[in-house]
C-alpha positions as a Python dict, from the first residue, in 0.01 Angstrom:
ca = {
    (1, 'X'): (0, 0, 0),
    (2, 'X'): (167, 306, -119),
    (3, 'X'): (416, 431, 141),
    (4, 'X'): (354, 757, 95),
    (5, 'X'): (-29, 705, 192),
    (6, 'X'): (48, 616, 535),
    (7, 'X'): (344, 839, 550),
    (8, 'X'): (336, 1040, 922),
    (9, 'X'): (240, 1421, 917),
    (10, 'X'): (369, 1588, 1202),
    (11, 'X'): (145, 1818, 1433),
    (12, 'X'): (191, 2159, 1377),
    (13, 'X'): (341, 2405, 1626),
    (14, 'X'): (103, 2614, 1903),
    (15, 'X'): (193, 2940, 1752),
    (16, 'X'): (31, 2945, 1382),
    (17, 'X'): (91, 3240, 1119),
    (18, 'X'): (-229, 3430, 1031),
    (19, 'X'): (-319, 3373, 710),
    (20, 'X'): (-274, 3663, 493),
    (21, 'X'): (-621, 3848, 378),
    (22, 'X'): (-759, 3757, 53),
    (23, 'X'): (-773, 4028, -212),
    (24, 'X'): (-1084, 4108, -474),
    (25, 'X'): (-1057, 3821, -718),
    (26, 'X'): (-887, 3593, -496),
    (27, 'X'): (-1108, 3320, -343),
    (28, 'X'): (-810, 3059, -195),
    (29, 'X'): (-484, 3079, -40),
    (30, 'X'): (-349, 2794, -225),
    (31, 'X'): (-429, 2558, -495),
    (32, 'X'): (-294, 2200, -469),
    (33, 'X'): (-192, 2019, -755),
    (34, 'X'): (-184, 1625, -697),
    (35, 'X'): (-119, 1277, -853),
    (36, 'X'): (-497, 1040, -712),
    (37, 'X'): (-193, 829, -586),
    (38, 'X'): (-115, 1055, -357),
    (39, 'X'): (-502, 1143, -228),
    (40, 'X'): (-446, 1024, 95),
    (41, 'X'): (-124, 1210, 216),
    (42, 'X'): (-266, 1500, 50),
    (43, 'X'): (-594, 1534, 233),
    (44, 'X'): (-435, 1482, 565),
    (45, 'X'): (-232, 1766, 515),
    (46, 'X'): (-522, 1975, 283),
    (47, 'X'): (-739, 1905, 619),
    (48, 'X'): (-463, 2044, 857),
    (49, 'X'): (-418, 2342, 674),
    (50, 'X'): (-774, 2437, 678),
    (51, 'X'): (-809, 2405, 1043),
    (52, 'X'): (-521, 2708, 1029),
    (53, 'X'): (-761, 2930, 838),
    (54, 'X'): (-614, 2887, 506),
    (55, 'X'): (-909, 2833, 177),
    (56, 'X'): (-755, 2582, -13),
    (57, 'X'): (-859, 2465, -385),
    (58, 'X'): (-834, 2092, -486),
    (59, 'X'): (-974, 1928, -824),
    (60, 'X'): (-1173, 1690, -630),
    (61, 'X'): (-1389, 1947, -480),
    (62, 'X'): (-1353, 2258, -657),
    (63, 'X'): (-1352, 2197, -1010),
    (64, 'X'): (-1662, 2296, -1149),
    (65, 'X'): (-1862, 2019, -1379),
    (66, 'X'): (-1948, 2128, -1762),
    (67, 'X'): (-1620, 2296, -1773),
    (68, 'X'): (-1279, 2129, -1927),
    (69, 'X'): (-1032, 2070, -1670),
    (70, 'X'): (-767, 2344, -1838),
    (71, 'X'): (-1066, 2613, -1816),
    (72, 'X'): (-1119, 2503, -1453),
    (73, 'X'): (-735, 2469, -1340),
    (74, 'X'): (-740, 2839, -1545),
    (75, 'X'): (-978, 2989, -1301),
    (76, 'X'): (-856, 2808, -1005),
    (77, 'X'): (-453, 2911, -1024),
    (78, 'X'): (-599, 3286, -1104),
    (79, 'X'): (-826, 3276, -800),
    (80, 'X'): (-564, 3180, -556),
    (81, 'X'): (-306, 3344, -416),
    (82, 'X'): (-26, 3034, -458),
    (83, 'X'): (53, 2713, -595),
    (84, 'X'): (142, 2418, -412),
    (85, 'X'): (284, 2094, -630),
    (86, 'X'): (259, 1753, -401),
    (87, 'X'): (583, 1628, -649),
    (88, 'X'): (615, 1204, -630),
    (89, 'X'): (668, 970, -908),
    (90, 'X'): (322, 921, -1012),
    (91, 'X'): (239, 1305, -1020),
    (92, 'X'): (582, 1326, -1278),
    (93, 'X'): (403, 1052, -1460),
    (94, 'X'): (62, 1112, -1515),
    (95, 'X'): (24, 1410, -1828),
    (96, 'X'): (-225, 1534, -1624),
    (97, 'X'): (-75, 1646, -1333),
    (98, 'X'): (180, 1752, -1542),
    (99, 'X'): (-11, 1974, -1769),
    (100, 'X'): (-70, 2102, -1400),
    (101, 'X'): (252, 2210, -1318),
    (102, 'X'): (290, 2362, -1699),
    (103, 'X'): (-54, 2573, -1629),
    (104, 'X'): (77, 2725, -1338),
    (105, 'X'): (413, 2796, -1435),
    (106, 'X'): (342, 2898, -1840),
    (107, 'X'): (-10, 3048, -1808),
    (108, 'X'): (-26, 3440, -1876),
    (109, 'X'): (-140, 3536, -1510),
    (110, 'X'): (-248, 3860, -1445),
    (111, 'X'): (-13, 3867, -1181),
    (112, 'X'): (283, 3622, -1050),
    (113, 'X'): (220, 3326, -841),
    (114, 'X'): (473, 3197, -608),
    (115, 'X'): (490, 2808, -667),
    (116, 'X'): (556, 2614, -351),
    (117, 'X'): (695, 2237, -475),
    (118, 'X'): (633, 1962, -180),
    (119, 'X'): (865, 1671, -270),
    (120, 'X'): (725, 1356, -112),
    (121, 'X'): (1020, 1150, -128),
    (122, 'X'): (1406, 1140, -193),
    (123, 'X'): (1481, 1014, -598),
    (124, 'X'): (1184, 1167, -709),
    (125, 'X'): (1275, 1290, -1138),
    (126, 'X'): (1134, 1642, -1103),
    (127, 'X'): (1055, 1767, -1408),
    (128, 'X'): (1299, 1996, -1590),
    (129, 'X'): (1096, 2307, -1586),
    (130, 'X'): (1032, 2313, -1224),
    (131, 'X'): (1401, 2244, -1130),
    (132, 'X'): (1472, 2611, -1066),
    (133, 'X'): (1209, 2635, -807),
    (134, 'X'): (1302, 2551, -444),
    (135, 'X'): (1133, 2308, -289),
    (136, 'X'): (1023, 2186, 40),
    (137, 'X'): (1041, 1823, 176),
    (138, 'X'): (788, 1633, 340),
    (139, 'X'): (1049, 1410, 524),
    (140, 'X'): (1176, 1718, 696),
    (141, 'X'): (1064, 1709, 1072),
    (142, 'X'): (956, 2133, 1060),
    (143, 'X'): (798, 2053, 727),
    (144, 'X'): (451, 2152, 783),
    (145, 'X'): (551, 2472, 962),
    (146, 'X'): (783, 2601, 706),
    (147, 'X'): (534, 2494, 458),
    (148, 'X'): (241, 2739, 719),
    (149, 'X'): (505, 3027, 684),
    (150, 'X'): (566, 3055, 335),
    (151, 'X'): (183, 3026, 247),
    (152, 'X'): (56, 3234, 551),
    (153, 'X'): (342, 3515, 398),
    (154, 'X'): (197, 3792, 161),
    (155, 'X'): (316, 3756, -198),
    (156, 'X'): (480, 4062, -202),
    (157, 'X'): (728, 3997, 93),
    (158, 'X'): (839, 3658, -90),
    (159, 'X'): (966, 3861, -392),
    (160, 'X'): (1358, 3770, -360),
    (161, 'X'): (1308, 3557, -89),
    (162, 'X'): (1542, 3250, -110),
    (163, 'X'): (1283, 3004, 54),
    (164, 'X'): (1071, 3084, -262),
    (165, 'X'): (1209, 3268, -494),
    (166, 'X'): (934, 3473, -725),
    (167, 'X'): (963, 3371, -1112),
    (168, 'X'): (774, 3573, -1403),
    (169, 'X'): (601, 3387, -1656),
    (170, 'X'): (814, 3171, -1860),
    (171, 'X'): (613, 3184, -2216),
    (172, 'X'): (577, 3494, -2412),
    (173, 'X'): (486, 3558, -2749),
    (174, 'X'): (805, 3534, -2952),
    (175, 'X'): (955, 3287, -2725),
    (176, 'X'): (1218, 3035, -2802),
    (177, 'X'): (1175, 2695, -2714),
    (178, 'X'): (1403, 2405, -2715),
    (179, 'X'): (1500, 2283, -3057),
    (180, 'X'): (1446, 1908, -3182),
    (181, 'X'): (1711, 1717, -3234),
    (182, 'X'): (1710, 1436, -3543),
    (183, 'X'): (1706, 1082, -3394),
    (184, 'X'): (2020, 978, -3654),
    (185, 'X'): (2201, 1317, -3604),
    (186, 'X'): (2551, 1075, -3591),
    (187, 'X'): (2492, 961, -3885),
    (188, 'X'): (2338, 1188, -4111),
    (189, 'X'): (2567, 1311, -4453),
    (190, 'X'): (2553, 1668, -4532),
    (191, 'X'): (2313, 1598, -4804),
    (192, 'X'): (2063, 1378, -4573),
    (193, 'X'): (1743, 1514, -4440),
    (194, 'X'): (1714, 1394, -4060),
    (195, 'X'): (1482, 1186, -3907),
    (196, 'X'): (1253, 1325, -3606),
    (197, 'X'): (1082, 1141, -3339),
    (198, 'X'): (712, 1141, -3414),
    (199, 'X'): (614, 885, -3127),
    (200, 'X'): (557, 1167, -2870),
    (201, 'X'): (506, 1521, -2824),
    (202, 'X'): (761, 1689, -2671),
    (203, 'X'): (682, 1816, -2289),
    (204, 'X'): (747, 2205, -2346),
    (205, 'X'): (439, 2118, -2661),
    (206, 'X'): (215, 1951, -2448),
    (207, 'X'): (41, 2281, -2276),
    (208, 'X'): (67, 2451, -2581),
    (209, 'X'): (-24, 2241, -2841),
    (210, 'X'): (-427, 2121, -2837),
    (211, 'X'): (-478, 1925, -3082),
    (212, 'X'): (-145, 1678, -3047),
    (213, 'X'): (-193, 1470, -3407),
    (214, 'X'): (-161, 1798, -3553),
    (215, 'X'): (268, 1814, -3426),
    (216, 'X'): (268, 1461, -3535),
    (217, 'X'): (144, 1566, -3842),
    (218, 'X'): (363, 1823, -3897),
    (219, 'X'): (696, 1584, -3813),
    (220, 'X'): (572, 1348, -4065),
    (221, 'X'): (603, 1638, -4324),
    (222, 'X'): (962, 1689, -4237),
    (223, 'X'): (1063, 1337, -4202),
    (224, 'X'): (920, 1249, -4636),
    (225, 'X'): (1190, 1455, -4737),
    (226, 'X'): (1449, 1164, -4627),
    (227, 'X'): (1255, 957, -4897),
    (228, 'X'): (1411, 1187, -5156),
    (229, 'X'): (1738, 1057, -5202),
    (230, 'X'): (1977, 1303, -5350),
    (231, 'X'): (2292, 1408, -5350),
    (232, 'X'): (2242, 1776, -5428),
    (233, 'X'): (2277, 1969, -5069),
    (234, 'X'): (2099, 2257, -5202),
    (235, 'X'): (1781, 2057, -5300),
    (236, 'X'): (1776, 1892, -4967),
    (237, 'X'): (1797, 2239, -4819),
    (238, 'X'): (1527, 2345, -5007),
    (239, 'X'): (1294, 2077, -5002),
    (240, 'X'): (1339, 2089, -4618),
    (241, 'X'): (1248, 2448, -4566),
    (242, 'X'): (953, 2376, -4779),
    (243, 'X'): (850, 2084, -4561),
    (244, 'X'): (851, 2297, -4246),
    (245, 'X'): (673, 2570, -4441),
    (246, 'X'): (419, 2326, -4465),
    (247, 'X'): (427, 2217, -4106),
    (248, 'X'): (369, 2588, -4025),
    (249, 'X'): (55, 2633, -4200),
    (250, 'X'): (-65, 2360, -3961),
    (251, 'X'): (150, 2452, -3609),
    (252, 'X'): (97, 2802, -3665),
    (253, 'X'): (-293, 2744, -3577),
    (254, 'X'): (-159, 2593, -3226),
    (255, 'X'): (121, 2946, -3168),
    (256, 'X'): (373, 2743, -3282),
    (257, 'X'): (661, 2716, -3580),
    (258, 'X'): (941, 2565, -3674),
    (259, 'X'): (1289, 2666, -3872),
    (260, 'X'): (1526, 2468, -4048),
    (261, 'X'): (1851, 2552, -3837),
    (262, 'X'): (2006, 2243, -4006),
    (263, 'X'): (1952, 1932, -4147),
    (264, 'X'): (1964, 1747, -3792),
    (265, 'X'): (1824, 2066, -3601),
    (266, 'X'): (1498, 2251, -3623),
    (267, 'X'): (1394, 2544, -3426),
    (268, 'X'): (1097, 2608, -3220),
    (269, 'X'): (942, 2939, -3140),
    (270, 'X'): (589, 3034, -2967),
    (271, 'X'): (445, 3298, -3162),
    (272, 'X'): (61, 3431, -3231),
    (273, 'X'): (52, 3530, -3616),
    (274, 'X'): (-319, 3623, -3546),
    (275, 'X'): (-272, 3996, -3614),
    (276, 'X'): (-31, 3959, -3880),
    (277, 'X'): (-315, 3677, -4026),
    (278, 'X'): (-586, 3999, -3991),
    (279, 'X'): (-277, 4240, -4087),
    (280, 'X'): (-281, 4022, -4456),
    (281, 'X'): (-717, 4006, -4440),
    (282, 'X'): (-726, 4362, -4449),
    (283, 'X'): (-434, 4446, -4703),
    (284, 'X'): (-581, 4215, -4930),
    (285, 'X'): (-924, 4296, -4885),
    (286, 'X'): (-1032, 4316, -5237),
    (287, 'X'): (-871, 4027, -5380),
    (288, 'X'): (-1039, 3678, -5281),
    (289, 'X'): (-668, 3529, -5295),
    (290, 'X'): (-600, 3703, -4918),
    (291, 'X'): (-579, 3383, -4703),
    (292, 'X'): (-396, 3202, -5050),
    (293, 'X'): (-108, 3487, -5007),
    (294, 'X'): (-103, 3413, -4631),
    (295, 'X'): (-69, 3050, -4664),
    (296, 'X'): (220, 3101, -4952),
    (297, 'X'): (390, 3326, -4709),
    (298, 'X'): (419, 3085, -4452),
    (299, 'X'): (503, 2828, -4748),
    (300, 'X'): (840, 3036, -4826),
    (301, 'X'): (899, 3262, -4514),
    (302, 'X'): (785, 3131, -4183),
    (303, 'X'): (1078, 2849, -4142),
    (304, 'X'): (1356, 3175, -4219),
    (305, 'X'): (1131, 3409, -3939),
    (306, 'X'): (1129, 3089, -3682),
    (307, 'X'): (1495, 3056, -3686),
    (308, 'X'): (1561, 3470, -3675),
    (309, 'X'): (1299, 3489, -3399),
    (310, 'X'): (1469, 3201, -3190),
    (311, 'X'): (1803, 3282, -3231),
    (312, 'X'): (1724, 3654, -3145),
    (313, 'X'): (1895, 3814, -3508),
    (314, 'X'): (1751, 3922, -3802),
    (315, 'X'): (1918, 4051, -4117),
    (316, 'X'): (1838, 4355, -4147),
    (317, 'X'): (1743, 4716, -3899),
    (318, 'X'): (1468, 4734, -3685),
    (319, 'X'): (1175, 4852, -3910),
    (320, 'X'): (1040, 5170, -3800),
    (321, 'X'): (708, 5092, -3790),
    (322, 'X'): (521, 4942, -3545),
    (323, 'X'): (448, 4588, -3573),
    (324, 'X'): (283, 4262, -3385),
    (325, 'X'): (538, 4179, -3170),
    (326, 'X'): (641, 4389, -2894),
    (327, 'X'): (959, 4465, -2887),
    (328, 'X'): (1060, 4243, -3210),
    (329, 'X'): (969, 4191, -3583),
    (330, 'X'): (669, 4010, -3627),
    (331, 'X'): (600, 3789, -3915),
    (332, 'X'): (424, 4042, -4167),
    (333, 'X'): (745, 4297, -4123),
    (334, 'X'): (973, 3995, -4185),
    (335, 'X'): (752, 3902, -4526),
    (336, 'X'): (790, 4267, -4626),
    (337, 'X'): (1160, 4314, -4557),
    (338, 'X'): (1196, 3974, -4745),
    (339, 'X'): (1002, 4049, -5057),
    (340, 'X'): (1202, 4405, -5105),
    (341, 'X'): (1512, 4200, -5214),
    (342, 'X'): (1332, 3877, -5304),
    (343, 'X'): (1058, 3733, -5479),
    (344, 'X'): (830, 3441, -5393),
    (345, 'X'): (1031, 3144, -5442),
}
């Protein structure tokens, strides 16, 4: 039997924090993410908690049938007023308790949401997004009253508190996420296309990316330009960025592209072209070619915007106009500045 089923929960102490009042929209105090391996331990201390007064969400429970579980873990996370993690090795494990922990820590909240990590045991691989958090552990003899006072605290008096620090949300549209490496990156001569790891989708992709074949899909595209051998660095250059031009017009569907940084390096950004997409519909209203020009535009420019949008620096002034991305150029600006001194190519 798991240890951590029968694991002891201590008693809590005679003088219990009132749990704070629940606002309009907010139906829980907490919502508990969990691996099933952990059901046990988890209801023990789910059950203790609600004799204290607190409303506490589950999946068991709560989730809602004829919904998918990301439009019920959605509605859930938004309806409480924290998020607890119960961290062991399964729940680092199983994708689906950590698509969890991505949902409440990338979703675009309306608000913040403290996240309160539980780890269960000692050795336990936390995953690297939550390793900034501070975290509570259940082996700790005051456990489950520390635990009562951070989630019987109003949100607003954790901000800058270093028991649980509060964290904004860590997508955004324009963000940069963390670039793929090639597999043979040692090896690879200036002239060589690398070779990128198809087998799995990369963690940071896994929230954001639905439809997972369509990343693999996209790699694949990348990875037949090693099958052109040739010497010429320039054509390898080439016939890379038009690989990953390629790969956009499938990733960008999913809020995602890619730019060639190098040959052995390819940048990731998380960026909605949906109003630059209408931005082109509308230009090109009259001419049946509208979604052909959009498609050729992520062809020749989207791998060039990727890399100028991740590494923060584009080559030329802030356009005065207003664009799609707040606070940055957005992919239609980027086309225009490009085809003023260029031509499709």
């Amino acid at each position: 039997m798991n240890s951590l089923e029968t694991a002891d929960i201590q008693p809590l102490s005679p003088s219990v924090p009132v749990p704070p009042t629940l606002r309009d929209g907010e139906c829980y105090h907490v919502f508990i993410s969990y691996s099933s391996n952990d059901h046990q331990w988890t209801h023990c201390l789910i059950d203790q908690l609600e004799a204290c007064g607190l409303q506490v969400c589950y999946h068991d429970r709560d989730f809602l049938p004829g919904r998918t579980v990301l439009e019920n873990m959605s509605d859930c996370i938004q309806e409480s007023q924290k998020v607890l993690l119960v961290l062991s090795p399964e729940f680092v494990r199983s994708r689906w308790c950590l698509l969890e922990a991505n949902m409440s820590l990338f979703r675009d909240c309306l608000e913040r949401k403290p996240i309160v990590p539980v780890l269960l045991e000692h050795g336990v691989s936390v995953p690297l997004h939550l390793c900034h958090l501070t975290y509570l552990e259940a082996n700790d003899p005051d456990f489950k009253n520390k635990l009562l006072k951070v989630l019987c605290t109003p949100n607003q008096q954790l901000q800058g508190s270093t028991v649980l620090p509060f964290h904004p949300p860590s997508i955004y549209n324009g963000k940069a996420l963390q670039p793929l490496d090639a597999v043979n990156e040692d090896s690879l001569s200036k002239w060589d296309c690398g070779q990128f790891s198809d087998m799995e989708v990369p963690d940071q992709l896994r929230l954001i990316i639905e439809d997972q074949e369509k990343y693999r899909k996209a790699v694949r595209m990348i990875n037949s330009v090693s099958q052109n051998k040739n010497d010429d660095e320039k054509y390898i250059v080439r016939e890379m960025k038009k690989a990953i031009g390629l790969a956009n017009i499938i990733l960008s569907e999913e809020k995602v592209l890619m730019g060639r940084r190098s040959n052995s390096k390819i940048s990731l950004v998380y960026v909605s072209l949906d109003r630059c997409k209408h931005e082109f519909a509308e230009t090109f209203s009259d001419q049946v070619c509208a979604e052909d020009l959009y498609q050729r535009a992520l062809l020749y420019f989207s791998s060039g915007y990727a890399c100028c949008l991740a590494q923060r620096h584009f080559p030329f002034p802030q356009p005065s106009s207003t664009g799609h991305l707040e606070g940055g150029v957005c992919f239609c600006q980027y086309v225009s500045q490009q085809l003023s001194v260029d031509q499709w190519k």
